[in-house]
C-alpha atoms as one frame of an Amber mdcrd trajectory, in Angstrom:
protein
   0.443   1.997 -60.138   3.066   0.996 -57.565   2.535  -2.185 -55.702   4.116
  -2.627 -52.294   5.000  -5.966 -50.879   3.337  -6.721 -47.608   5.478  -8.406
 -45.017   3.921 -10.831 -42.578   3.628  -9.499 -39.057   5.899 -11.504 -36.784
   4.088 -13.485 -34.163   5.680 -13.303 -30.730   6.571 -16.662 -29.235   4.151
 -18.003 -26.692   5.270 -17.260 -23.166   4.433 -20.033 -20.731   5.180 -21.508
 -17.341   5.714 -25.234 -16.921   5.267 -26.938 -13.560   8.463 -28.770 -12.625
   7.312 -30.787  -9.621   4.331 -32.109  -7.708   1.062 -33.468  -9.061   0.952
 -30.842 -11.837   4.478 -31.646 -13.097   4.665 -31.018 -16.841   1.473 -28.962
 -16.913   1.784 -25.894 -19.146   0.273 -22.533 -18.175   0.289 -20.113 -21.156
   0.757 -16.426 -20.277  -1.848 -14.757 -22.464  -3.162 -11.852 -20.382  -1.601
  -8.425 -19.894  -1.598  -9.145 -16.153  -1.582 -12.548 -14.441  -1.899 -12.816
 -10.680  -0.300 -15.828  -8.995  -1.474 -17.077  -5.613  -3.774 -19.314  -3.580
  -6.919 -17.198  -4.082  -9.501 -18.442  -6.568  -9.457 -14.962  -8.119  -5.805
 -15.417  -9.192  -5.343 -16.443 -12.811  -2.641 -18.961 -11.806  -3.874 -20.673
  -8.647  -1.206 -22.559  -6.688  -2.733 -24.721  -3.961   0.361 -24.787  -1.764
   0.647 -23.603   1.840   3.938 -21.824   1.107   2.246 -19.625  -1.509   0.598
 -16.400  -0.337  -3.006 -15.600  -1.224  -1.723 -13.036  -3.735   1.900 -13.991
  -4.213   3.169 -12.414  -7.441   2.204 -10.615 -10.644   3.274 -11.426 -14.189
   2.954  -8.597 -16.703   3.047  -9.255 -20.444   4.628  -6.283 -22.245   6.006
  -5.762 -25.766   9.569  -6.244 -24.482   8.830  -9.453 -22.576   7.263 -10.881
 -19.438   7.977  -9.142 -16.137   7.627 -10.675 -12.675   6.966  -8.829  -9.427
   6.652 -10.305  -5.942   3.648  -8.912  -4.049   5.260  -8.916  -0.595   4.670
 -12.651  -0.252   5.543 -14.401   2.990   7.946 -16.970   1.470   9.182 -14.823
  -1.411   9.571 -15.338  -5.120  12.887 -16.572  -6.504  14.343 -16.676 -10.015
  17.242 -19.088 -10.465  17.913 -18.990  -6.714  17.897 -15.184  -6.444  15.138
 -13.364  -4.526  12.983 -11.092  -6.683  13.248  -7.446  -5.677  11.062  -5.082
  -7.688  10.101  -5.931 -11.259  12.309  -8.451 -13.022  12.218  -9.381 -16.705
  12.010 -13.135 -17.248  14.387 -14.925 -19.607  13.814 -18.182 -21.436  14.618
 -21.116 -19.147  14.332 -19.193 -15.863  13.417 -21.405 -12.909  10.863 -19.615
 -10.728   9.939 -20.554  -7.167   6.729 -19.171  -5.720   7.317 -20.391  -2.178
   7.821 -24.169  -2.653   6.080 -24.252  -6.061   8.666 -24.580  -8.854   7.927
 -23.593 -12.454  10.084 -22.989 -15.534   9.570 -20.023 -17.849   9.712 -20.590
 -21.606   9.416 -18.019 -24.332
């Protein structure tokens, strides 16, 4: 009888956003869902109570190759490291994301 060694399945690192300013500074928001909506609406998974944030501002999509960010035609725009998001953009560890005036850091 041949016995095969089982290898542990690697666990992907936990993707998360960390608030960098304001009253929620330091608060961690784990990205656990396939799709996370960001905005002012209560129906968004990440609610940002900030007048510069659109009701539905952006979408985060968790995929096997990483976390992708897409602006949803927001009024003030979504920015990664000072560059406006156009289309879907893959997030990298340490990216600084601005949803309007709300500033968060991506960690993976």
